[in-house]
C-alpha cells in the first residue's frame, strides 16, 4: 500500500502471497467473490451496529460487555485462514522472517490494546446516540484516515482529499450542533455530547490504527500476504478480547450481568442471542474486510467500509424508527459528497497507475533495435 498511488480496482502484477485457489478463478467467479465479500462487510457492519443499539434499548447497560463482543468471536477467522491462508505457506516459508518473534508479539499486543480502547469508545458512543447519528459520525473516519495517512504513510494530500476532509468535518459539526438531536430515551443532552465526543474519538483512533497497521506491514513485517494479515487480525483481536475481559472484571460490571440478563426486556434467551449474534456479525464484517483486501486492494476495502456507514442510518430508520431530521439529511448528503470526492481522487490515481503500467508493458514488448 502506497498512499494515493494505490489503485482501487487494479491488483499489483505480483501475486506472491495470494492464495493459489484465487489465482485460478475466472473473471465472473472473481466478481461473485468480490460481491459476496462486499455483502459480508456492509451487512456485517450494519447488523452489528443495529444489534449493539438493540442491546442497549432492551435493557443492556454493560459497556465492557458491548466492547468484548466486538472481538470475542475472532476464532471464526481461523476458517478462512485454514481454507486459504495455508496455501501460501510454501512461498512464505522460503523467505526469512522480516523481524524477530518478539517484535511481532509486541506489535500484536500494542495494536490489540489500541483496538480494545477503540472498541470501548465506540461502545460508549452507541450507548448515548441513536444508530443513525452514530453511523453518520463514524463516517468521519475517512477524513481522519487521510490526515494520518499523510503523516504516517506519506499519502499525498490533494485538493480533492482536502475537500473530502473539510466536508466530512462539516458533516460531523452539523450533527454536534443539532439541537433537535434524536437521542435514545432517557439520555440527557450532556450524555449526547459525551456520546458524540467518544464516537468522534473512536473514529480518529480507528483511522490511526489503520495507518499503524499499514506502517507495520510496510516497514516492520515487510509482508502483506493473506495469512499474515489474517493472523494479525486474529492475534490483535485475541489481545483486545483479553483486555476487555480484564476490564469487565476490574470495573465490577461482571456482577451486574446476571441481573441484566434477568431484566432484559425480550427475555434471557434473547439477551444471549443478541450478544452472540453481535459477536458473529462483527467477525463476518472482518472476513469481508480481509477478503476485499486480497481480492481487490486495501484501499477498496476501506472505501466500501466507509460506504457501509451510509447503509446503517437507512436501516435504523426501518428497524428503530429513528427520526431523520432536516439537519441529519443535510449531514448525510454532505458526507456523501465528501465520500465522492475521496473516491474520485482515487479514480484519478487509478488512471495514472493504469497508464504507467501500460507504458511499462509497451516498453517491455518492444523489439530491440
mmCIF file of C-alpha atoms in Angstrom:
data_model
loop_
_atom_site.group_PDB
_atom_site.id
_atom_site.type_symbol
_atom_site.label_atom_id
_atom_site.label_comp_id
_atom_site.label_asym_id
_atom_site.label_seq_id
_atom_site.Cartn_x
_atom_site.Cartn_y
_atom_site.Cartn_z
ATOM 1 C CA UNK A 1 0.000 0.000 0.000
ATOM 2 C CA UNK A 2 1.491 3.272 -1.029
ATOM 3 C CA UNK A 3 -0.950 6.036 -0.252
ATOM 4 C CA UNK A 4 -2.873 7.705 -3.031
ATOM 5 C CA UNK A 5 -0.958 5.916 -5.748
ATOM 6 C CA UNK A 6 -2.567 2.630 -4.804
ATOM 7 C CA UNK A 7 -5.330 1.883 -7.316
ATOM 8 C CA UNK A 8 -8.753 0.863 -6.104
ATOM 9 C CA UNK A 9 -9.556 -1.893 -8.587
ATOM 10 C CA UNK A 10 -6.129 -2.767 -10.001
ATOM 11 C CA UNK A 11 -4.209 -5.606 -8.391
ATOM 12 C CA UNK A 12 -0.453 -5.482 -8.359
ATOM 13 C CA UNK A 13 1.166 -7.573 -11.056
ATOM 14 C CA UNK A 14 2.990 -9.505 -8.384
ATOM 15 C CA UNK A 15 0.646 -12.058 -6.865
ATOM 16 C CA UNK A 16 3.086 -13.556 -4.356
ATOM 17 C CA UNK A 17 1.113 -14.383 -1.230
ATOM 18 C CA UNK A 18 -2.265 -14.541 -2.984
ATOM 19 C CA UNK A 19 -3.914 -17.906 -2.236
ATOM 20 C CA UNK A 20 -3.451 -20.327 -5.140
ATOM 21 C CA UNK A 21 -7.209 -21.115 -5.469
ATOM 22 C CA UNK A 22 -7.846 -17.411 -6.114
ATOM 23 C CA UNK A 23 -5.310 -17.351 -8.960
ATOM 24 C CA UNK A 24 -7.381 -19.965 -10.855
ATOM 25 C CA UNK A 25 -10.637 -18.008 -10.734
ATOM 26 C CA UNK A 26 -12.390 -16.918 -13.924
ATOM 27 C CA UNK A 27 -13.492 -13.298 -14.215
ATOM 28 C CA UNK A 28 -17.144 -13.952 -13.286
ATOM 29 C CA UNK A 29 -16.090 -16.099 -10.331
ATOM 30 C CA UNK A 30 -13.842 -13.276 -9.109
ATOM 31 C CA UNK A 31 -16.721 -10.789 -9.327
ATOM 32 C CA UNK A 32 -19.003 -13.180 -7.424
ATOM 33 C CA UNK A 33 -16.414 -13.447 -4.628
ATOM 34 C CA UNK A 34 -15.978 -9.664 -4.560
ATOM 35 C CA UNK A 35 -19.769 -9.219 -4.332
ATOM 36 C CA UNK A 36 -20.014 -11.768 -1.511
ATOM 37 C CA UNK A 37 -17.291 -10.020 0.472
ATOM 38 C CA UNK A 38 -18.906 -6.602 -0.087
ATOM 39 C CA UNK A 39 -22.138 -8.094 1.275
ATOM 40 C CA UNK A 40 -20.254 -9.519 4.284
ATOM 41 C CA UNK A 41 -18.660 -6.154 5.033
ATOM 42 C CA UNK A 42 -21.737 -3.949 4.574
ATOM 43 C CA UNK A 43 -24.203 -6.433 6.061
ATOM 44 C CA UNK A 44 -21.939 -7.398 8.957
ATOM 45 C CA UNK A 45 -21.169 -3.815 9.921
ATOM 46 C CA UNK A 46 -24.787 -2.623 9.663
ATOM 47 C CA UNK A 47 -26.123 -5.650 11.569
ATOM 48 C CA UNK A 48 -23.542 -5.349 14.359
ATOM 49 C CA UNK A 49 -24.333 -1.653 14.923
ATOM 50 C CA UNK A 50 -28.086 -2.298 14.943
ATOM 51 C CA UNK A 51 -27.689 -5.251 17.327
ATOM 52 C CA UNK A 52 -25.487 -3.135 19.580
ATOM 53 C CA UNK A 53 -28.182 -0.445 19.725
ATOM 54 C CA UNK A 54 -30.824 -3.158 20.302
ATOM 55 C CA UNK A 55 -28.805 -4.483 23.266
ATOM 56 C CA UNK A 56 -28.909 -1.078 24.943
ATOM 57 C CA UNK A 57 -32.568 -0.420 24.066
ATOM 58 C CA UNK A 58 -33.716 -3.680 25.635
ATOM 59 C CA UNK A 59 -32.028 -3.113 28.989
ATOM 60 C CA UNK A 60 -28.360 -3.939 28.410
ATOM 61 C CA UNK A 61 -26.031 -1.456 30.075
ATOM 62 C CA UNK A 62 -22.570 -3.045 30.303
ATOM 63 C CA UNK A 63 -20.104 -1.039 28.229
ATOM 64 C CA UNK A 64 -17.387 -3.652 28.744
ATOM 65 C CA UNK A 65 -19.677 -6.446 27.533
ATOM 66 C CA UNK A 66 -20.506 -4.369 24.438
ATOM 67 C CA UNK A 67 -16.758 -3.922 23.956
ATOM 68 C CA UNK A 68 -15.997 -7.612 24.455
ATOM 69 C CA UNK A 69 -18.420 -8.885 21.806
ATOM 70 C CA UNK A 70 -16.725 -6.777 19.116
ATOM 71 C CA UNK A 71 -13.719 -9.133 19.108
ATOM 72 C CA UNK A 72 -14.761 -12.227 21.119
ATOM 73 C CA UNK A 73 -15.739 -14.271 18.042
ATOM 74 C CA UNK A 74 -12.257 -13.957 16.484
ATOM 75 C CA UNK A 75 -11.872 -17.789 16.215
ATOM 76 C CA UNK A 76 -14.291 -17.518 13.238
ATOM 77 C CA UNK A 77 -11.353 -16.043 11.293
ATOM 78 C CA UNK A 78 -9.498 -19.354 11.552
ATOM 79 C CA UNK A 79 -11.933 -20.761 8.950
ATOM 80 C CA UNK A 80 -10.651 -18.648 6.002
ATOM 81 C CA UNK A 81 -7.105 -18.943 7.370
ATOM 82 C CA UNK A 82 -7.248 -22.762 7.296
ATOM 83 C CA UNK A 83 -9.082 -22.881 3.946
ATOM 84 C CA UNK A 84 -6.973 -20.370 2.021
ATOM 85 C CA UNK A 85 -4.163 -18.971 4.110
ATOM 86 C CA UNK A 86 -2.104 -22.138 4.315
ATOM 87 C CA UNK A 87 -1.952 -22.420 0.531
ATOM 88 C CA UNK A 88 0.679 -19.694 0.623
ATOM 89 C CA UNK A 89 2.800 -21.288 3.287
ATOM 90 C CA UNK A 90 5.241 -22.664 0.774
ATOM 91 C CA UNK A 91 6.077 -19.273 -0.700
ATOM 92 C CA UNK A 92 6.217 -17.645 2.731
ATOM 93 C CA UNK A 93 8.447 -20.249 4.338
ATOM 94 C CA UNK A 94 11.042 -19.848 1.633
ATOM 95 C CA UNK A 95 11.863 -16.325 2.768
ATOM 96 C CA UNK A 96 13.487 -15.239 6.011
ATOM 97 C CA UNK A 97 11.228 -13.606 8.629
ATOM 98 C CA UNK A 98 11.198 -9.833 8.244
ATOM 99 C CA UNK A 99 11.573 -9.325 12.001
ATOM 100 C CA UNK A 100 12.031 -11.385 15.144
ATOM 101 C CA UNK A 101 9.185 -13.039 17.011
ATOM 102 C CA UNK A 102 9.431 -10.648 19.968
ATOM 103 C CA UNK A 103 8.803 -7.646 17.716
ATOM 104 C CA UNK A 104 5.828 -9.370 16.099
ATOM 105 C CA UNK A 105 4.379 -10.141 19.538
ATOM 106 C CA UNK A 106 4.993 -6.542 20.630
ATOM 107 C CA UNK A 107 3.154 -5.241 17.534
ATOM 108 C CA UNK A 108 0.201 -7.561 18.178
ATOM 109 C CA UNK A 109 -0.009 -6.540 21.848
ATOM 110 C CA UNK A 110 0.201 -2.789 21.185
ATOM 111 C CA UNK A 111 -2.334 -2.892 18.353
ATOM 112 C CA UNK A 112 -4.613 -5.185 20.377
ATOM 113 C CA UNK A 113 -4.647 -2.750 23.309
ATOM 114 C CA UNK A 114 -5.471 0.122 20.923
ATOM 115 C CA UNK A 115 -8.311 -1.945 19.421
ATOM 116 C CA UNK A 116 -9.748 -2.605 22.895
ATOM 117 C CA UNK A 117 -9.654 1.100 23.757
ATOM 118 C CA UNK A 118 -11.195 1.988 20.413
ATOM 119 C CA UNK A 119 -13.990 -0.544 20.882
ATOM 120 C CA UNK A 120 -14.733 0.885 24.335
ATOM 121 C CA UNK A 121 -15.091 4.380 22.854
ATOM 122 C CA UNK A 122 -17.436 3.020 20.192
ATOM 123 C CA UNK A 123 -19.488 1.245 22.894
ATOM 124 C CA UNK A 124 -19.893 4.438 24.916
ATOM 125 C CA UNK A 125 -20.840 6.349 21.776
ATOM 126 C CA UNK A 126 -23.513 3.838 20.772
ATOM 127 C CA UNK A 127 -24.914 3.877 24.334
ATOM 128 C CA UNK A 128 -25.759 7.575 24.137
ATOM 129 C CA UNK A 129 -26.526 8.014 20.420
ATOM 130 C CA UNK A 130 -29.125 6.670 18.024
ATOM 131 C CA UNK A 131 -27.829 4.160 15.460
ATOM 132 C CA UNK A 132 -28.245 6.625 12.575
ATOM 133 C CA UNK A 133 -26.461 9.510 14.323
ATOM 134 C CA UNK A 134 -23.691 7.161 15.452
ATOM 135 C CA UNK A 135 -23.091 5.928 11.899
ATOM 136 C CA UNK A 136 -23.002 9.429 10.417
ATOM 137 C CA UNK A 137 -20.330 10.473 12.929
ATOM 138 C CA UNK A 138 -18.344 7.305 12.174
ATOM 139 C CA UNK A 139 -18.115 8.438 8.542
ATOM 140 C CA UNK A 140 -15.504 10.985 9.679
ATOM 141 C CA UNK A 141 -13.009 8.117 9.858
ATOM 142 C CA UNK A 142 -12.331 8.707 6.152
ATOM 143 C CA UNK A 143 -11.210 12.273 6.907
ATOM 144 C CA UNK A 144 -9.057 11.136 9.822
ATOM 145 C CA UNK A 145 -7.643 8.372 7.633
ATOM 146 C CA UNK A 146 -6.488 10.926 5.045
ATOM 147 C CA UNK A 147 -4.759 13.017 7.731
ATOM 148 C CA UNK A 148 -3.000 10.113 9.467
ATOM 149 C CA UNK A 149 -2.004 8.552 6.133
ATOM 150 C CA UNK A 150 -0.371 11.853 5.153
ATOM 151 C CA UNK A 151 1.806 11.957 8.267
ATOM 152 C CA UNK A 152 2.452 8.230 8.813
ATOM 153 C CA UNK A 153 2.203 6.618 5.361
ATOM 154 C CA UNK A 154 3.346 9.502 3.123
ATOM 155 C CA UNK A 155 -0.008 9.717 1.331
ATOM 156 C CA UNK A 156 -0.487 12.705 -0.960
ATOM 157 C CA UNK A 157 -2.845 15.419 0.267
ATOM 158 C CA UNK A 158 -4.525 16.721 -2.894
ATOM 159 C CA UNK A 159 -7.252 19.347 -3.307
ATOM 160 C CA UNK A 160 -9.918 16.638 -3.600
ATOM 161 C CA UNK A 161 -8.719 14.887 -0.443
ATOM 162 C CA UNK A 162 -8.691 18.217 1.393
ATOM 163 C CA UNK A 163 -12.218 18.863 0.118
ATOM 164 C CA UNK A 164 -13.256 15.465 1.457
ATOM 165 C CA UNK A 165 -11.734 16.185 4.887
ATOM 166 C CA UNK A 166 -13.465 19.581 5.120
ATOM 167 C CA UNK A 167 -16.867 18.239 4.042
ATOM 168 C CA UNK A 168 -16.788 15.259 6.412
ATOM 169 C CA UNK A 169 -15.697 17.547 9.260
ATOM 170 C CA UNK A 170 -18.554 19.931 8.447
ATOM 171 C CA UNK A 171 -20.988 16.997 8.399
ATOM 172 C CA UNK A 172 -19.866 15.962 11.895
ATOM 173 C CA UNK A 173 -20.145 19.573 13.105
ATOM 174 C CA UNK A 174 -23.771 19.713 11.923
ATOM 175 C CA UNK A 175 -24.553 16.603 13.957
ATOM 176 C CA UNK A 176 -22.816 18.060 17.026
ATOM 177 C CA UNK A 177 -24.674 21.388 16.848
ATOM 178 C CA UNK A 178 -28.065 19.843 16.112
ATOM 179 C CA UNK A 179 -30.393 20.974 18.906
ATOM 180 C CA UNK A 180 -33.101 18.597 17.691
ATOM 181 C CA UNK A 181 -30.913 15.510 18.100
ATOM 182 C CA UNK A 182 -32.795 12.199 18.365
ATOM 183 C CA UNK A 183 -31.183 10.716 21.449
ATOM 184 C CA UNK A 184 -32.308 7.356 22.863
ATOM 185 C CA UNK A 185 -34.994 7.509 25.553
ATOM 186 C CA UNK A 186 -33.746 8.823 28.871
ATOM 187 C CA UNK A 187 -30.439 10.192 27.525
ATOM 188 C CA UNK A 188 -29.865 13.864 28.513
ATOM 189 C CA UNK A 189 -28.131 16.413 26.283
ATOM 190 C CA UNK A 190 -24.902 16.153 28.311
ATOM 191 C CA UNK A 191 -24.709 12.408 27.653
ATOM 192 C CA UNK A 192 -25.391 13.031 23.956
ATOM 193 C CA UNK A 193 -22.298 15.253 23.870
ATOM 194 C CA UNK A 194 -20.291 12.528 25.624
ATOM 195 C CA UNK A 195 -21.507 10.020 23.028
ATOM 196 C CA UNK A 196 -20.620 12.371 20.185
ATOM 197 C CA UNK A 197 -17.089 13.020 21.516
ATOM 198 C CA UNK A 198 -16.441 9.317 22.189
ATOM 199 C CA UNK A 199 -17.637 8.282 18.713
ATOM 200 C CA UNK A 200 -15.562 11.011 17.063
ATOM 201 C CA UNK A 201 -12.513 9.969 19.113
ATOM 202 C CA UNK A 202 -13.144 6.321 18.221
ATOM 203 C CA UNK A 203 -13.253 7.189 14.513
ATOM 204 C CA UNK A 204 -9.945 9.051 14.829
ATOM 205 C CA UNK A 205 -8.355 6.194 16.793
ATOM 206 C CA UNK A 206 -9.592 3.626 14.251
ATOM 207 C CA UNK A 207 -8.048 5.637 11.415
ATOM 208 C CA UNK A 208 -4.792 5.855 13.363
ATOM 209 C CA UNK A 209 -4.960 2.091 13.853
ATOM 210 C CA UNK A 210 -5.310 1.513 10.098
ATOM 211 C CA UNK A 211 -2.285 3.714 9.396
ATOM 212 C CA UNK A 212 -0.237 1.949 12.076
ATOM 213 C CA UNK A 213 -1.180 -1.444 10.628
ATOM 214 C CA UNK A 214 -0.162 -0.274 7.165
ATOM 215 C CA UNK A 215 3.115 1.042 8.590
ATOM 216 C CA UNK A 216 3.712 -2.310 10.322
ATOM 217 C CA UNK A 217 3.199 -4.248 7.091
ATOM 218 C CA UNK A 218 5.430 -1.950 5.038
ATOM 219 C CA UNK A 219 8.257 -1.069 7.420
ATOM 220 C CA UNK A 220 8.410 -3.799 10.081
ATOM 221 C CA UNK A 221 6.837 -7.058 8.893
ATOM 222 C CA UNK A 222 7.612 -6.144 5.246
ATOM 223 C CA UNK A 223 4.992 -8.622 4.093
ATOM 224 C CA UNK A 224 1.266 -8.368 3.460
ATOM 225 C CA UNK A 225 0.209 -11.835 2.401
ATOM 226 C CA UNK A 226 -3.192 -13.357 3.027
ATOM 227 C CA UNK A 227 -2.129 -15.380 6.057
ATOM 228 C CA UNK A 228 -0.053 -12.552 7.585
ATOM 229 C CA UNK A 229 -2.986 -10.104 7.526
ATOM 230 C CA UNK A 230 -5.412 -12.729 8.849
ATOM 231 C CA UNK A 231 -3.002 -13.666 11.628
ATOM 232 C CA UNK A 232 -2.666 -10.012 12.624
ATOM 233 C CA UNK A 233 -6.464 -9.736 12.690
ATOM 234 C CA UNK A 234 -6.745 -12.874 14.820
ATOM 235 C CA UNK A 235 -3.990 -12.175 17.364
ATOM 236 C CA UNK A 236 -4.771 -8.479 17.825
ATOM 237 C CA UNK A 237 -8.400 -9.493 18.407
ATOM 238 C CA UNK A 238 -7.185 -12.066 20.939
ATOM 239 C CA UNK A 239 -5.287 -9.349 22.832
ATOM 240 C CA UNK A 240 -8.255 -6.967 22.613
ATOM 241 C CA UNK A 241 -10.559 -9.705 23.932
ATOM 242 C CA UNK A 242 -8.238 -10.351 26.900
ATOM 243 C CA UNK A 243 -8.110 -6.620 27.686
ATOM 244 C CA UNK A 244 -11.925 -6.434 27.504
ATOM 245 C CA UNK A 245 -12.305 -9.402 29.866
ATOM 246 C CA UNK A 246 -9.881 -7.775 32.324
ATOM 247 C CA UNK A 247 -11.851 -4.526 32.067
ATOM 248 C CA UNK A 248 -15.139 -6.362 32.628
ATOM 249 C CA UNK A 249 -13.897 -7.864 35.898
ATOM 250 C CA UNK A 250 -11.793 -4.897 37.063
ATOM 251 C CA UNK A 251 -14.738 -2.488 36.633
ATOM 252 C CA UNK A 252 -17.081 -4.769 38.569
ATOM 253 C CA UNK A 253 -19.576 -4.849 35.696
ATOM 254 C CA UNK A 254 -19.479 -8.636 35.719
ATOM 255 C CA UNK A 255 -21.531 -8.549 38.955
ATOM 256 C CA UNK A 256 -24.412 -6.846 37.140
ATOM 257 C CA UNK A 257 -24.601 -9.250 34.194
ATOM 258 C CA UNK A 258 -26.919 -11.766 35.880
ATOM 259 C CA UNK A 259 -29.395 -9.064 36.848
ATOM 260 C CA UNK A 260 -29.045 -7.518 33.400
ATOM 261 C CA UNK A 261 -29.951 -10.841 31.796
ATOM 262 C CA UNK A 262 -32.974 -11.353 34.058
ATOM 263 C CA UNK A 263 -34.237 -7.822 33.453
ATOM 264 C CA UNK A 264 -33.706 -7.903 29.674
ATOM 265 C CA UNK A 265 -36.981 -6.800 28.069
ATOM 266 C CA UNK A 266 -37.041 -9.552 25.441
ATOM 267 C CA UNK A 267 -36.090 -12.336 27.846
ATOM 268 C CA UNK A 268 -32.918 -14.193 28.804
ATOM 269 C CA UNK A 269 -32.697 -16.226 25.597
ATOM 270 C CA UNK A 270 -32.888 -13.037 23.554
ATOM 271 C CA UNK A 271 -30.160 -11.489 25.732
ATOM 272 C CA UNK A 272 -27.764 -14.349 24.974
ATOM 273 C CA UNK A 273 -28.653 -14.472 21.284
ATOM 274 C CA UNK A 274 -28.200 -10.699 20.926
ATOM 275 C CA UNK A 275 -24.651 -10.880 22.321
ATOM 276 C CA UNK A 276 -23.771 -13.996 20.308
ATOM 277 C CA UNK A 277 -25.032 -12.586 17.008
ATOM 278 C CA UNK A 278 -23.399 -9.218 17.671
ATOM 279 C CA UNK A 279 -20.069 -11.010 18.101
ATOM 280 C CA UNK A 280 -20.623 -13.127 14.967
ATOM 281 C CA UNK A 281 -21.665 -10.189 12.760
ATOM 282 C CA UNK A 282 -18.559 -8.201 13.767
ATOM 283 C CA UNK A 283 -16.394 -11.096 12.575
ATOM 284 C CA UNK A 284 -18.443 -11.504 9.380
ATOM 285 C CA UNK A 285 -17.561 -7.859 8.748
ATOM 286 C CA UNK A 286 -13.889 -8.685 9.409
ATOM 287 C CA UNK A 287 -13.995 -11.542 6.890
ATOM 288 C CA UNK A 288 -15.369 -9.102 4.310
ATOM 289 C CA UNK A 289 -12.619 -6.568 5.070
ATOM 290 C CA UNK A 290 -9.806 -9.102 4.702
ATOM 291 C CA UNK A 291 -11.438 -10.733 1.667
ATOM 292 C CA UNK A 292 -11.627 -7.434 -0.233
ATOM 293 C CA UNK A 293 -8.007 -6.638 0.626
ATOM 294 C CA UNK A 294 -6.858 -9.743 -1.214
ATOM 295 C CA UNK A 295 -9.424 -9.881 -3.979
ATOM 296 C CA UNK A 296 -9.028 -6.177 -4.817
ATOM 297 C CA UNK A 297 -6.932 -3.775 -2.691
ATOM 298 C CA UNK A 298 -6.818 -2.498 0.865
ATOM 299 C CA UNK A 299 -7.936 0.938 -0.304
ATOM 300 C CA UNK A 300 -11.040 -0.527 -1.953
ATOM 301 C CA UNK A 301 -11.794 -2.374 1.301
ATOM 302 C CA UNK A 302 -11.566 0.876 3.278
ATOM 303 C CA UNK A 303 -13.788 2.711 0.781
ATOM 304 C CA UNK A 304 -16.503 0.030 0.969
ATOM 305 C CA UNK A 305 -16.225 0.053 4.771
ATOM 306 C CA UNK A 306 -16.923 3.786 4.781
ATOM 307 C CA UNK A 307 -19.728 3.409 2.240
ATOM 308 C CA UNK A 308 -21.402 0.865 4.516
ATOM 309 C CA UNK A 309 -21.786 3.594 7.144
ATOM 310 C CA UNK A 310 -24.359 5.207 4.848
ATOM 311 C CA UNK A 311 -26.422 1.999 4.885
ATOM 312 C CA UNK A 312 -26.817 1.874 8.674
ATOM 313 C CA UNK A 313 -28.804 5.151 9.043
ATOM 314 C CA UNK A 314 -31.253 3.902 6.432
ATOM 315 C CA UNK A 315 -31.545 0.544 8.186
ATOM 316 C CA UNK A 316 -32.026 2.337 11.528
ATOM 317 C CA UNK A 317 -34.957 4.252 10.027
ATOM 318 C CA UNK A 318 -36.678 0.944 9.312
ATOM 319 C CA UNK A 319 -35.681 -1.026 12.429
ATOM 320 C CA UNK A 320 -35.764 1.633 15.178
ATOM 321 C CA UNK A 321 -37.885 4.337 13.507
ATOM 322 C CA UNK A 322 -35.041 6.814 14.029
ATOM 323 C CA UNK A 323 -36.067 10.379 13.284
ATOM 324 C CA UNK A 324 -34.454 11.754 10.115
ATOM 325 C CA UNK A 325 -34.412 15.496 10.703
ATOM 326 C CA UNK A 326 -33.509 18.036 8.026
ATOM 327 C CA UNK A 327 -30.137 18.631 9.690
ATOM 328 C CA UNK A 328 -29.360 14.914 9.649
ATOM 329 C CA UNK A 329 -30.338 14.599 5.988
ATOM 330 C CA UNK A 330 -28.096 17.563 5.161
ATOM 331 C CA UNK A 331 -25.233 15.982 7.154
ATOM 332 C CA UNK A 332 -25.666 12.707 5.249
ATOM 333 C CA UNK A 333 -25.648 14.451 1.863
ATOM 334 C CA UNK A 334 -22.529 16.437 2.776
ATOM 335 C CA UNK A 335 -20.840 13.234 3.994
ATOM 336 C CA UNK A 336 -21.697 11.509 0.702
ATOM 337 C CA UNK A 337 -20.252 14.494 -1.183
ATOM 338 C CA UNK A 338 -17.040 14.171 0.821
ATOM 339 C CA UNK A 339 -17.000 10.434 0.168
ATOM 340 C CA UNK A 340 -17.457 11.047 -3.575
ATOM 341 C CA UNK A 341 -14.506 13.495 -3.568
ATOM 342 C CA UNK A 342 -12.318 10.861 -1.944
ATOM 343 C CA UNK A 343 -13.360 8.167 -4.410
ATOM 344 C CA UNK A 344 -12.903 10.470 -7.416
ATOM 345 C CA UNK A 345 -9.356 11.307 -6.300
ATOM 346 C CA UNK A 346 -8.560 7.612 -6.190
ATOM 347 C CA UNK A 347 -10.224 7.111 -9.592
ATOM 348 C CA UNK A 348 -7.740 9.666 -10.963
ATOM 349 C CA UNK A 349 -4.916 7.731 -9.302
ATOM 350 C CA UNK A 350 -6.277 4.518 -10.858
ATOM 351 C CA UNK A 351 -5.976 6.028 -14.322
ATOM 352 C CA UNK A 352 -2.405 7.199 -13.662
ATOM 353 C CA UNK A 353 -1.332 3.767 -12.435
ATOM 354 C CA UNK A 354 -3.002 2.014 -15.370
ATOM 355 C CA UNK A 355 -1.251 4.340 -17.847
ATOM 356 C CA UNK A 356 2.101 3.804 -16.163
ATOM 357 C CA UNK A 357 1.668 0.019 -16.312
ATOM 358 C CA UNK A 358 0.605 0.095 -19.963
ATOM 359 C CA UNK A 359 3.656 2.197 -20.850
ATOM 360 C CA UNK A 360 5.940 -0.150 -18.915
ATOM 361 C CA UNK A 361 4.369 -3.167 -20.656
ATOM 362 C CA UNK A 362 4.778 -1.492 -24.064
ATOM 363 C CA UNK A 363 8.471 -0.847 -23.413
ATOM 364 C CA UNK A 364 8.982 -4.496 -22.417
ATOM 365 C CA UNK A 365 7.390 -5.922 -25.558
ATOM 366 C CA UNK A 366 9.086 -3.536 -27.998
ATOM 367 C CA UNK A 367 11.737 -5.437 -30.034
ATOM 368 C CA UNK A 368 15.308 -4.255 -29.539
ATOM 369 C CA UNK A 369 16.735 -2.014 -32.273
#
